[in-house]
Every structure is written in structure tokens, then in C-alpha cells.
mmCIF file of C-alpha atoms in Angstrom:
data_model
loop_
_atom_site.group_PDB
_atom_site.id
_atom_site.type_symbol
_atom_site.label_atom_id
_atom_site.label_comp_id
_atom_site.label_asym_id
_atom_site.label_seq_id
_atom_site.Cartn_x
_atom_site.Cartn_y
_atom_site.Cartn_z
ATOM 1 C CA UNK A 1151 -60.720 69.897 -169.634
ATOM 2 C CA UNK A 1152 -58.871 69.071 -166.394
ATOM 3 C CA UNK A 1153 -60.643 67.980 -163.203
ATOM 4 C CA UNK A 1154 -58.982 67.556 -159.800
ATOM 5 C CA UNK A 1155 -59.808 64.340 -157.943
ATOM 6 C CA UNK A 1156 -59.041 63.953 -154.249
ATOM 7 C CA UNK A 1157 -57.451 60.530 -154.729
ATOM 8 C CA UNK A 1158 -56.935 59.887 -151.009
ATOM 9 C CA UNK A 1159 -60.529 60.430 -149.842
ATOM 10 C CA UNK A 1160 -63.162 57.733 -149.460
ATOM 11 C CA UNK A 1161 -63.525 54.403 -147.715
ATOM 12 C CA UNK A 1162 -62.426 52.179 -150.612
ATOM 13 C CA UNK A 1163 -58.961 53.618 -151.085
ATOM 14 C CA UNK A 1164 -56.979 55.193 -153.931
ATOM 15 C CA UNK A 1165 -57.199 52.139 -156.189
ATOM 16 C CA UNK A 1166 -60.993 52.469 -156.551
ATOM 17 C CA UNK A 1167 -60.714 56.209 -157.146
ATOM 18 C CA UNK A 1168 -58.043 55.757 -159.806
ATOM 19 C CA UNK A 1169 -60.189 53.093 -161.472
ATOM 20 C CA UNK A 1170 -63.035 55.606 -161.599
ATOM 21 C CA UNK A 1171 -60.756 58.245 -163.089
ATOM 22 C CA UNK A 1172 -59.627 55.809 -165.784
ATOM 23 C CA UNK A 1173 -63.250 55.014 -166.631
ATOM 24 C CA UNK A 1174 -63.949 58.746 -166.923
ATOM 25 C CA UNK A 1175 -61.109 59.483 -169.345
ATOM 26 C CA UNK A 1176 -62.007 56.401 -171.371
ATOM 27 C CA UNK A 1177 -65.507 57.782 -171.982
ATOM 28 C CA UNK A 1178 -64.891 61.522 -172.167
ATOM 29 C CA UNK A 1179 -62.333 64.030 -173.398
ATOM 30 C CA UNK A 1180 -60.940 64.731 -169.933
ATOM 31 C CA UNK A 1181 -57.657 64.892 -168.075
ATOM 32 C CA UNK A 1182 -57.659 64.082 -164.368
ATOM 33 C CA UNK A 1183 -55.356 65.540 -161.723
ATOM 34 C CA UNK A 1184 -54.944 62.876 -159.024
ATOM 35 C CA UNK A 1185 -54.287 64.728 -155.770
ATOM 36 C CA UNK A 1186 -52.595 62.885 -152.923
ATOM 37 C CA UNK A 1187 -49.470 61.047 -151.821
ATOM 38 C CA UNK A 1188 -47.316 60.947 -154.957
ATOM 39 C CA UNK A 1189 -45.598 57.642 -154.212
ATOM 40 C CA UNK A 1190 -48.795 55.822 -153.242
ATOM 41 C CA UNK A 1191 -50.711 57.073 -156.269
ATOM 42 C CA UNK A 1192 -47.853 56.325 -158.666
ATOM 43 C CA UNK A 1193 -47.716 52.694 -157.524
ATOM 44 C CA UNK A 1194 -51.476 52.250 -157.902
ATOM 45 C CA UNK A 1195 -51.489 53.929 -161.295
ATOM 46 C CA UNK A 1196 -48.618 51.840 -162.651
ATOM 47 C CA UNK A 1197 -50.240 48.611 -161.439
ATOM 48 C CA UNK A 1198 -53.427 49.370 -163.396
ATOM 49 C CA UNK A 1199 -54.244 47.190 -166.388
ATOM 50 C CA UNK A 1200 -55.452 50.251 -168.326
ATOM 51 C CA UNK A 1201 -53.606 51.230 -171.480
ATOM 52 C CA UNK A 1202 -50.675 53.634 -171.275
ATOM 53 C CA UNK A 1203 -52.651 56.116 -173.378
ATOM 54 C CA UNK A 1204 -55.363 56.269 -170.710
ATOM 55 C CA UNK A 1205 -52.900 56.334 -167.805
ATOM 56 C CA UNK A 1206 -51.064 59.234 -169.423
ATOM 57 C CA UNK A 1207 -54.228 61.336 -169.116
ATOM 58 C CA UNK A 1208 -53.962 61.099 -165.328
ATOM 59 C CA UNK A 1209 -51.422 63.410 -163.691
ATOM 60 C CA UNK A 1210 -50.388 63.154 -160.048
ATOM 61 C CA UNK A 1211 -50.330 66.318 -157.935
ATOM 62 C CA UNK A 1212 -48.688 65.738 -154.567
ATOM 63 C CA UNK A 1213 -50.433 66.554 -151.288
ATOM 64 C CA UNK A 1214 -48.717 65.925 -147.960
ATOM 65 C CA UNK A 1215 -51.710 65.065 -145.789
ATOM 66 C CA UNK A 1216 -55.249 63.686 -145.808
ATOM 67 C CA UNK A 1217 -58.363 64.799 -143.917
ATOM 68 C CA UNK A 1218 -59.589 61.625 -142.252
ATOM 69 C CA UNK A 1219 -63.285 60.724 -142.186
ATOM 70 C CA UNK A 1220 -63.599 61.138 -138.404
ATOM 71 C CA UNK A 1221 -61.868 64.516 -138.168
ATOM 72 C CA UNK A 1222 -63.690 67.729 -137.359
ATOM 73 C CA UNK A 1223 -64.109 69.349 -140.799
ATOM 74 C CA UNK A 1224 -63.479 72.987 -139.901
ATOM 75 C CA UNK A 1225 -60.562 72.188 -137.607
ATOM 76 C CA UNK A 1226 -59.041 69.847 -140.187
ATOM 77 C CA UNK A 1227 -58.984 72.323 -143.075
ATOM 78 C CA UNK A 1228 -57.440 74.951 -140.798
ATOM 79 C CA UNK A 1229 -54.657 72.617 -139.678
ATOM 80 C CA UNK A 1230 -54.152 70.694 -142.913
ATOM 81 C CA UNK A 1231 -53.773 73.366 -145.560
ATOM 82 C CA UNK A 1232 -51.730 70.893 -147.624
ATOM 83 C CA UNK A 1233 -54.343 68.108 -147.486
ATOM 84 C CA UNK A 1234 -55.526 66.455 -150.683
ATOM 85 C CA UNK A 1235 -58.954 68.100 -150.562
ATOM 86 C CA UNK A 1236 -57.501 71.579 -149.963
ATOM 87 C CA UNK A 1237 -54.968 71.143 -152.775
ATOM 88 C CA UNK A 1238 -57.768 69.975 -155.102
ATOM 89 C CA UNK A 1239 -59.703 73.204 -154.520
ATOM 90 C CA UNK A 1240 -56.475 75.218 -154.825
ATOM 91 C CA UNK A 1241 -56.185 73.807 -158.343
ATOM 92 C CA UNK A 1242 -59.697 75.053 -159.131
ATOM 93 C CA UNK A 1243 -58.954 78.474 -157.667
ATOM 94 C CA UNK A 1244 -55.762 78.819 -159.723
ATOM 95 C CA UNK A 1245 -57.561 77.798 -162.915
ATOM 96 C CA UNK A 1246 -55.563 74.590 -163.340
ATOM 97 C CA UNK A 1247 -58.713 72.507 -162.862
ATOM 98 C CA UNK A 1248 -62.314 73.120 -163.872
ATOM 99 C CA UNK A 1249 -63.690 71.267 -160.845
ATOM 100 C CA UNK A 1250 -62.795 69.341 -157.701
ATOM 101 C CA UNK A 1251 -64.292 65.951 -156.816
ATOM 102 C CA UNK A 1252 -63.938 64.173 -153.464
ATOM 103 C CA UNK A 1253 -65.311 61.084 -151.740
ATOM 104 C CA UNK A 1254 -63.557 62.055 -148.530
ATOM 105 C CA UNK A 1255 -64.801 63.837 -145.415
ATOM 106 C CA UNK A 1256 -67.945 65.538 -146.738
ATOM 107 C CA UNK A 1257 -67.915 68.318 -144.160
ATOM 108 C CA UNK A 1258 -64.311 69.137 -145.009
ATOM 109 C CA UNK A 1259 -65.133 69.117 -148.720
ATOM 110 C CA UNK A 1260 -67.965 71.599 -148.137
ATOM 111 C CA UNK A 1261 -65.826 73.819 -145.925
ATOM 112 C CA UNK A 1262 -62.855 73.700 -148.304
ATOM 113 C CA UNK A 1263 -65.019 74.569 -151.301
ATOM 114 C CA UNK A 1264 -66.574 77.596 -149.635
ATOM 115 C CA UNK A 1265 -63.339 78.759 -148.018
ATOM 116 C CA UNK A 1266 -61.119 78.401 -151.076
ATOM 117 C CA UNK A 1267 -63.505 79.527 -153.805
ATOM 118 C CA UNK A 1268 -65.990 81.765 -151.999
ATOM 119 C CA UNK A 1269 -69.662 82.312 -152.828
ATOM 120 C CA UNK A 1270 -71.162 83.454 -156.094
ATOM 121 C CA UNK A 1271 -72.526 86.996 -156.017
ATOM 122 C CA UNK A 1272 -75.915 87.250 -154.252
ATOM 123 C CA UNK A 1273 -75.715 83.685 -152.875
ATOM 124 C CA UNK A 1274 -76.711 83.732 -149.221
ATOM 125 C CA UNK A 1275 -75.642 80.135 -148.607
ATOM 126 C CA UNK A 1276 -74.210 77.453 -150.874
ATOM 127 C CA UNK A 1277 -75.957 74.088 -150.645
ATOM 128 C CA UNK A 1278 -75.821 70.486 -151.783
ATOM 129 C CA UNK A 1279 -78.060 69.201 -154.552
ATOM 130 C CA UNK A 1280 -78.613 65.624 -155.649
ATOM 131 C CA UNK A 1281 -80.515 63.853 -158.400
ATOM 132 C CA UNK A 1282 -82.843 60.992 -157.463
ATOM 133 C CA UNK A 1283 -84.566 58.462 -159.720
ATOM 134 C CA UNK A 1284 -88.350 58.706 -160.138
ATOM 135 C CA UNK A 1285 -91.000 56.965 -162.218
ATOM 136 C CA UNK A 1286 -90.494 59.458 -165.056
ATOM 137 C CA UNK A 1287 -86.946 60.772 -164.796
ATOM 138 C CA UNK A 1288 -84.553 62.402 -162.312
ATOM 139 C CA UNK A 1289 -85.683 64.850 -159.656
ATOM 140 C CA UNK A 1290 -83.172 67.284 -158.148
ATOM 141 C CA UNK A 1291 -83.465 67.845 -154.399
ATOM 142 C CA UNK A 1292 -81.750 70.731 -152.604
ATOM 143 C CA UNK A 1293 -80.519 71.021 -149.885
ATOM 144 C CA UNK A 1294 -79.503 67.501 -148.824
ATOM 145 C CA UNK A 1295 -77.423 68.269 -145.772
ATOM 146 C CA UNK A 1296 -75.227 71.355 -146.003
ATOM 147 C CA UNK A 1297 -77.657 73.684 -144.155
ATOM 148 C CA UNK A 1298 -79.764 72.175 -141.382
ATOM 149 C CA UNK A 1299 -81.168 75.567 -140.356
ATOM 150 C CA UNK A 1300 -82.406 77.902 -143.076
ATOM 151 C CA UNK A 1301 -84.194 81.173 -143.679
ATOM 152 C CA UNK A 1302 -86.859 81.608 -146.380
ATOM 153 C CA UNK A 1303 -84.393 83.300 -148.761
ATOM 154 C CA UNK A 1304 -82.146 80.239 -148.597
ATOM 155 C CA UNK A 1305 -84.956 77.971 -149.774
ATOM 156 C CA UNK A 1306 -85.797 80.380 -152.590
ATOM 157 C CA UNK A 1307 -82.175 80.399 -153.721
ATOM 158 C CA UNK A 1308 -81.984 76.603 -153.504
ATOM 159 C CA UNK A 1309 -84.842 76.594 -155.998
ATOM 160 C CA UNK A 1310 -82.935 78.894 -158.352
ATOM 161 C CA UNK A 1311 -79.673 76.945 -158.086
ATOM 162 C CA UNK A 1312 -81.266 73.504 -158.380
ATOM 163 C CA UNK A 1313 -83.241 74.673 -161.419
ATOM 164 C CA UNK A 1314 -79.991 75.685 -163.115
ATOM 165 C CA UNK A 1315 -78.416 72.322 -162.243
ATOM 166 C CA UNK A 1316 -81.400 70.449 -163.679
ATOM 167 C CA UNK A 1317 -80.202 71.617 -167.117
ATOM 168 C CA UNK A 1318 -77.925 68.569 -166.989
ATOM 169 C CA UNK A 1319 -81.015 66.401 -167.398
ATOM 170 C CA UNK A 1320 -82.453 68.335 -170.349
ATOM 171 C CA UNK A 1321 -85.516 69.449 -168.401
ATOM 172 C CA UNK A 1322 -87.384 72.293 -170.088
ATOM 173 C CA UNK A 1323 -88.866 74.801 -167.631
ATOM 174 C CA UNK A 1324 -88.313 72.635 -164.519
ATOM 175 C CA UNK A 1325 -91.269 72.342 -162.143
ATOM 176 C CA UNK A 1326 -90.252 73.449 -158.652
ATOM 177 C CA UNK A 1327 -91.988 72.150 -155.530
ATOM 178 C CA UNK A 1328 -91.573 73.007 -151.852
ATOM 179 C CA UNK A 1329 -91.399 69.919 -149.627
ATOM 180 C CA UNK A 1330 -93.775 70.065 -146.670
ATOM 181 C CA UNK A 1331 -96.589 68.175 -144.907
ATOM 182 C CA UNK A 1332 -99.477 69.059 -147.204
ATOM 183 C CA UNK A 1333 -100.247 70.356 -150.682
ATOM 184 C CA UNK A 1334 -102.267 73.366 -149.521
ATOM 185 C CA UNK A 1335 -100.405 76.686 -149.503
ATOM 186 C CA UNK A 1336 -100.969 77.208 -145.785
ATOM 187 C CA UNK A 1337 -99.409 73.906 -144.699
ATOM 188 C CA UNK A 1338 -96.076 73.917 -142.905
ATOM 189 C CA UNK A 1339 -94.187 75.934 -140.328
ATOM 190 C CA UNK A 1340 -93.304 79.626 -140.555
ATOM 191 C CA UNK A 1341 -90.197 78.912 -142.632
ATOM 192 C CA UNK A 1342 -92.204 76.976 -145.223
ATOM 193 C CA UNK A 1343 -94.995 79.556 -145.410
ATOM 194 C CA UNK A 1344 -92.591 82.451 -145.944
ATOM 195 C CA UNK A 1345 -90.515 80.475 -148.448
ATOM 196 C CA UNK A 1346 -93.729 79.633 -150.308
ATOM 197 C CA UNK A 1347 -94.461 83.345 -150.721
ATOM 198 C CA UNK A 1348 -90.973 84.019 -152.103
ATOM 199 C CA UNK A 1349 -91.115 81.114 -154.528
ATOM 200 C CA UNK A 1350 -94.603 82.090 -155.675
ATOM 201 C CA UNK A 1351 -93.430 85.644 -156.445
ATOM 202 C CA UNK A 1352 -90.342 84.459 -158.297
ATOM 203 C CA UNK A 1353 -89.894 83.694 -161.995
ATOM 204 C CA UNK A 1354 -89.382 80.007 -161.219
ATOM 205 C CA UNK A 1355 -91.919 77.495 -162.509
ATOM 206 C CA UNK A 1356 -93.222 77.012 -158.970
ATOM 207 C CA UNK A 1357 -96.019 74.440 -158.726
ATOM 208 C CA UNK A 1358 -96.605 74.788 -154.980
ATOM 209 C CA UNK A 1359 -96.161 72.439 -152.065
ATOM 210 C CA UNK A 1360 -95.290 68.780 -152.529
ATOM 211 C CA UNK A 1361 -95.477 65.981 -149.983
ATOM 212 C CA UNK A 1362 -92.975 63.216 -149.410
ATOM 213 C CA UNK A 1363 -95.064 60.755 -151.413
ATOM 214 C CA UNK A 1364 -94.886 63.062 -154.462
ATOM 215 C CA UNK A 1365 -91.095 63.220 -154.708
ATOM 216 C CA UNK A 1366 -90.596 59.964 -156.604
ATOM 217 C CA UNK A 1367 -93.695 60.097 -158.820
ATOM 218 C CA UNK A 1368 -91.964 62.157 -161.497
ATOM 219 C CA UNK A 1369 -94.403 65.078 -161.470
ATOM 220 C CA UNK A 1370 -91.900 67.574 -160.046
ATOM 221 C CA UNK A 1371 -88.379 68.289 -161.338
ATOM 222 C CA UNK A 1372 -86.885 70.263 -158.441
ATOM 223 C CA UNK A 1373 -87.731 69.790 -154.767
ATOM 224 C CA UNK A 1374 -86.707 72.478 -152.290
ATOM 225 C CA UNK A 1375 -86.150 71.807 -148.582
ATOM 226 C CA UNK A 1376 -83.696 72.584 -145.802
ATOM 227 C CA UNK A 1377 -80.690 70.328 -145.303
ATOM 228 C CA UNK A 1378 -82.140 68.620 -142.240
ATOM 229 C CA UNK A 1379 -85.193 67.366 -144.130
ATOM 230 C CA UNK A 1380 -83.227 66.758 -147.331
ATOM 231 C CA UNK A 1381 -80.656 64.560 -145.639
ATOM 232 C CA UNK A 1382 -83.414 62.444 -144.112
ATOM 233 C CA UNK A 1383 -84.965 62.027 -147.582
ATOM 234 C CA UNK A 1384 -81.535 61.042 -148.934
ATOM 235 C CA UNK A 1385 -80.833 58.434 -146.252
ATOM 236 C CA UNK A 1386 -84.362 56.983 -146.365
ATOM 237 C CA UNK A 1387 -84.193 56.613 -150.145
ATOM 238 C CA UNK A 1388 -80.792 54.898 -149.929
ATOM 239 C CA UNK A 1389 -82.019 52.531 -147.236
ATOM 240 C CA UNK A 1390 -85.276 51.809 -149.045
ATOM 241 C CA UNK A 1391 -83.441 50.905 -152.260
ATOM 242 C CA UNK A 1392 -81.203 48.439 -150.408
ATOM 243 C CA UNK A 1393 -84.120 46.953 -148.445
ATOM 244 C CA UNK A 1394 -86.255 46.577 -151.581
ATOM 245 C CA UNK A 1395 -83.510 44.677 -153.400
ATOM 246 C CA UNK A 1396 -83.007 42.412 -150.380
ATOM 247 C CA UNK A 1397 -86.733 41.688 -150.093
ATOM 248 C CA UNK A 1398 -86.840 40.799 -153.786
ATOM 249 C CA UNK A 1399 -83.887 38.436 -153.386
ATOM 250 C CA UNK A 1400 -85.453 36.809 -150.319
ATOM 251 C CA UNK A 1401 -88.705 36.172 -152.179
ATOM 252 C CA UNK A 1402 -86.893 34.815 -155.231
ATOM 253 C CA UNK A 1403 -85.010 32.248 -153.147
ATOM 254 C CA UNK A 1404 -88.142 30.822 -151.506
ATOM 255 C CA UNK A 1405 -88.934 28.238 -154.182
ATOM 256 C CA UNK A 1406 -87.572 26.663 -157.337
ATOM 257 C CA UNK A 1407 -90.417 28.166 -159.364
ATOM 258 C CA UNK A 1408 -89.534 31.637 -158.108
ATOM 259 C CA UNK A 1409 -85.888 31.067 -159.049
ATOM 260 C CA UNK A 1410 -86.883 30.020 -162.559
ATOM 261 C CA UNK A 1411 -89.081 33.098 -162.849
ATOM 262 C CA UNK A 1412 -86.155 35.255 -161.789
ATOM 263 C CA UNK A 1413 -83.963 33.816 -164.543
ATOM 264 C CA UNK A 1414 -86.537 34.952 -167.085
ATOM 265 C CA UNK A 1415 -86.948 38.373 -165.483
ATOM 266 C CA UNK A 1416 -83.279 38.945 -164.622
ATOM 267 C CA UNK A 1417 -82.712 41.667 -167.271
ATOM 268 C CA UNK A 1418 -85.606 43.666 -165.790
ATOM 269 C CA UNK A 1419 -84.283 43.186 -162.244
ATOM 270 C CA UNK A 1420 -80.817 44.326 -163.315
ATOM 271 C CA UNK A 1421 -82.269 47.409 -164.980
ATOM 272 C CA UNK A 1422 -84.258 48.221 -161.838
ATOM 273 C CA UNK A 1423 -81.119 47.859 -159.723
ATOM 274 C CA UNK A 1424 -79.300 50.237 -162.046
ATOM 275 C CA UNK A 1425 -82.097 52.822 -161.863
ATOM 276 C CA UNK A 1426 -82.014 52.990 -158.055
ATOM 277 C CA UNK A 1427 -78.211 52.837 -157.675
ATOM 278 C CA UNK A 1428 -76.814 56.149 -156.389
ATOM 279 C CA UNK A 1429 -73.590 55.395 -158.279
ATOM 280 C CA UNK A 1430 -75.419 56.246 -161.511
ATOM 281 C CA UNK A 1431 -75.634 59.892 -160.368
ATOM 282 C CA UNK A 1432 -72.059 60.102 -159.101
ATOM 283 C CA UNK A 1433 -72.158 62.732 -156.394
ATOM 284 C CA UNK A 1434 -73.775 65.871 -155.040
ATOM 285 C CA UNK A 1435 -72.680 69.248 -156.445
ATOM 286 C CA UNK A 1436 -71.988 72.064 -154.021
ATOM 287 C CA UNK A 1437 -73.966 74.850 -155.685
ATOM 288 C CA UNK A 1438 -73.426 78.530 -155.008
ATOM 289 C CA UNK A 1439 -69.614 78.628 -154.929
ATOM 290 C CA UNK A 1440 -67.282 80.290 -157.460
ATOM 291 C CA UNK A 1441 -66.310 77.021 -159.036
ATOM 292 C CA UNK A 1442 -67.428 73.417 -159.233
ATOM 293 C CA UNK A 1443 -67.167 70.976 -156.350
ATOM 294 C CA UNK A 1444 -68.696 67.497 -156.207
ATOM 295 C CA UNK A 1445 -69.185 65.657 -152.912
ATOM 296 C CA UNK A 1446 -69.291 61.872 -153.329
ATOM 297 C CA UNK A 1447 -70.466 59.108 -151.006
ATOM 298 C CA UNK A 1448 -67.644 57.756 -148.857
ATOM 299 C CA UNK A 1449 -68.207 54.273 -150.257
ATOM 300 C CA UNK A 1450 -68.251 55.451 -153.866
ATOM 301 C CA UNK A 1451 -67.348 52.773 -156.389
ATOM 302 C CA UNK A 1452 -65.304 53.353 -159.532
ATOM 303 C CA UNK A 1453 -68.607 53.771 -161.399
ATOM 304 C CA UNK A 1454 -69.750 56.470 -158.964
ATOM 305 C CA UNK A 1455 -66.455 58.330 -159.296
ATOM 306 C CA UNK A 1456 -66.637 58.109 -163.086
ATOM 307 C CA UNK A 1457 -70.138 59.581 -163.042
ATOM 308 C CA UNK A 1458 -69.152 62.296 -160.554
ATOM 309 C CA UNK A 1459 -66.326 63.375 -162.856
ATOM 310 C CA UNK A 1460 -68.728 63.314 -165.809
ATOM 311 C CA UNK A 1461 -71.206 65.445 -163.836
ATOM 312 C CA UNK A 1462 -68.493 67.991 -163.041
ATOM 313 C CA UNK A 1463 -67.471 68.153 -166.695
ATOM 314 C CA UNK A 1464 -71.056 68.654 -167.848
ATOM 315 C CA UNK A 1465 -71.589 71.425 -165.289
ATOM 316 C CA UNK A 1466 -68.570 73.208 -166.744
ATOM 317 C CA UNK A 1467 -69.738 72.712 -170.330
ATOM 318 C CA UNK A 1468 -73.222 74.030 -169.543
ATOM 319 C CA UNK A 1469 -71.803 76.916 -167.468
ATOM 320 C CA UNK A 1470 -74.184 76.143 -164.614
ATOM 321 C CA UNK A 1471 -72.561 78.722 -162.331
ATOM 322 C CA UNK A 1472 -73.044 81.460 -164.930
ATOM 323 C CA UNK A 1473 -76.729 80.522 -165.163
ATOM 324 C CA UNK A 1474 -77.069 80.604 -161.365
ATOM 325 C CA UNK A 1475 -75.401 84.020 -161.111
ATOM 326 C CA UNK A 1476 -77.563 85.484 -163.882
ATOM 327 C CA UNK A 1477 -80.801 84.059 -162.481
ATOM 328 C CA UNK A 1478 -80.051 85.277 -158.961
ATOM 329 C CA UNK A 1479 -79.187 88.735 -160.294
ATOM 330 C CA UNK A 1480 -82.557 88.907 -162.072
ATOM 331 C CA UNK A 1481 -84.403 88.041 -158.876
ATOM 332 C CA UNK A 1482 -82.242 90.114 -156.534
ATOM 333 C CA UNK A 1483 -84.526 93.163 -156.604
ATOM 334 C CA UNK A 1484 -87.475 91.037 -155.508
ATOM 335 C CA UNK A 1485 -85.769 88.847 -152.920
ATOM 336 C CA UNK A 1486 -83.060 90.183 -150.631
ATOM 337 C CA UNK A 1487 -80.333 87.783 -149.508
ATOM 338 C CA UNK A 1488 -80.749 89.024 -145.978
#
């Protein structure tokens, strides 16, 4: 299986992205297409300490330009048709790659994915999903920022698409919850109330409304919300994880006894840090397009890139898009895309 990696996107540079690609091919039967400046990527690849056998599973595909992080996404993909992110999705469209992964300009990645590949049949709007750690296992939240304004049908379809994606985590009959300000069915604005009715009528395993405090308890597998709310949840969870680790470190350093206690508990602390590290989940899939696209954090480490590539490969193996298309077709008579 070949996956295209935008090797010029991200804040940490091509070297980190190539390191992530090498980790991916070391652990999985993959080939990676590194998309970007051929000369730059060749020099980084040749300077790697990885074995020649691993390096040979990475192929460079030249792209003339790069969409910078501060560029307007829509304007950039119109002007830079030969940019690394556009070329990566071209490779998916042509069938030369099973998926495209980028840690570059997230708006441009979204726009390129939709523009190059188009929407799956019956999908009103593609959206971004992401897995989050909970007390009992991952929860998938959708949308986390692609659609800040939504209609009820969009939230219903997010539930369908996120349920299909949750297959990656071996969840049987995923429990779907609608994020709002109270558990009662009448809580929320007009959008939430109408979306509740659609979800309740659907074949999804809809368990009703969930509040913010419920998201990380592990009693719901899929959480549906618009991109405005979802992005706030994403950024709060990232900030809380960092703040929690810092508070723990500050407390540990207060006394010699605390430091000694930390030495004994260090394996548990390291495991906790791993559980809350976004790098363990790689990136956010753009669901609802005719192909696979993964949007990664701009500061993605090699580990995050490796896991994003692994996520893309697993989505292809499980045929997540086929599941989405079939499930939306089954529910199309009940819920119009509008």
C-alpha cells in the first residue's frame, strides 16, 4: 500500500516528517510517497541513519511549491496547483496513493481534499473527526473544526461517519451521543433539538444528549457536535493535558520526598503522559470525501506522523469510506441531505 505524505508541511520541517515516514514503514507493510522539493527531500533522506532497505521504501515525488501556514487556504490552492498538498491529493485521485497525509496548512488540506477528490454520494458536508483518550478507551468526536455552522442533517451524518471510523478501535455497536448543555432531550438550541430528532430516528446506537463532563468518562464512543464546539473541545483538551503534566511536575519538585516518590511512580507517570499525548492518535481524518485524507497538527512529531500514516492505512484496510457510503445510503430515505 502506498500513502502520499506532504513532506513540506508542518512546523518542524521535512526531517521530522521523513523520520515519521521511516518509523511507519519499519512497523507496517507500507510504501510512502514523499511529496515536496526533490533536492531538499533527497538530502534529508540520504542523511538519515535508517537502513537502506527502509529508505528504499520512501519515494520522492517532486512538487514545485508549498502552501505556507499563514496563507489563505482557498486562495493558496487556487494559485498553487503544484503545491505539495495538491500533488499529494492528485496522487490519491489518480490511484497512485491510497491516502494523503499532511501536517501543513489545515485549511488548505481540507480544501484540497474536497476539491480534488469530491464528496462521497449523499454526503452533505465532509468533516473532521478525532479520537480522544478517556477513562475506558478512545472516543471519536466529529466535527472538530471543518464546519463551524451546521444544519441538523450535518450532525446526523457526522454521527454516521464517525461511527464508521470508530471501527478502527474495535468498538462493537458504538454508542453515539449529541454534545449539548444537558442530558434531557429538550436541552439545547434549535439545531441540537432538530439533530436529536434525526439521530433518534436513525439506525445509529444513539444514547441521547451528553454533556461536556461526559466526554472523557468512557461511556460514549462517538460524540457529535458542530465544528465550532468541537474545536473548542479539542483545544481545551490539549491545553488541559499540558497544564496537568506541568502541575504534576511542579508538585514533584517541591520536596525531596516528592522527588523520591516520583522515582518510584515514574512508570505510571510515563504511561499517563502517553495516554494523553495527541501524537498517539496521529491526526484527524477528513471523512466524507472520495478518498482518505489525514490532517495532522502543525507541530506533529515523528511519532505523530507515524501514527497518522498507520491510521490512513487502517482506514483503507477496513474500507471505512465504503462503510460510510453504504450506511448513508441506507438512511437516505429517512434523512434528506438538504
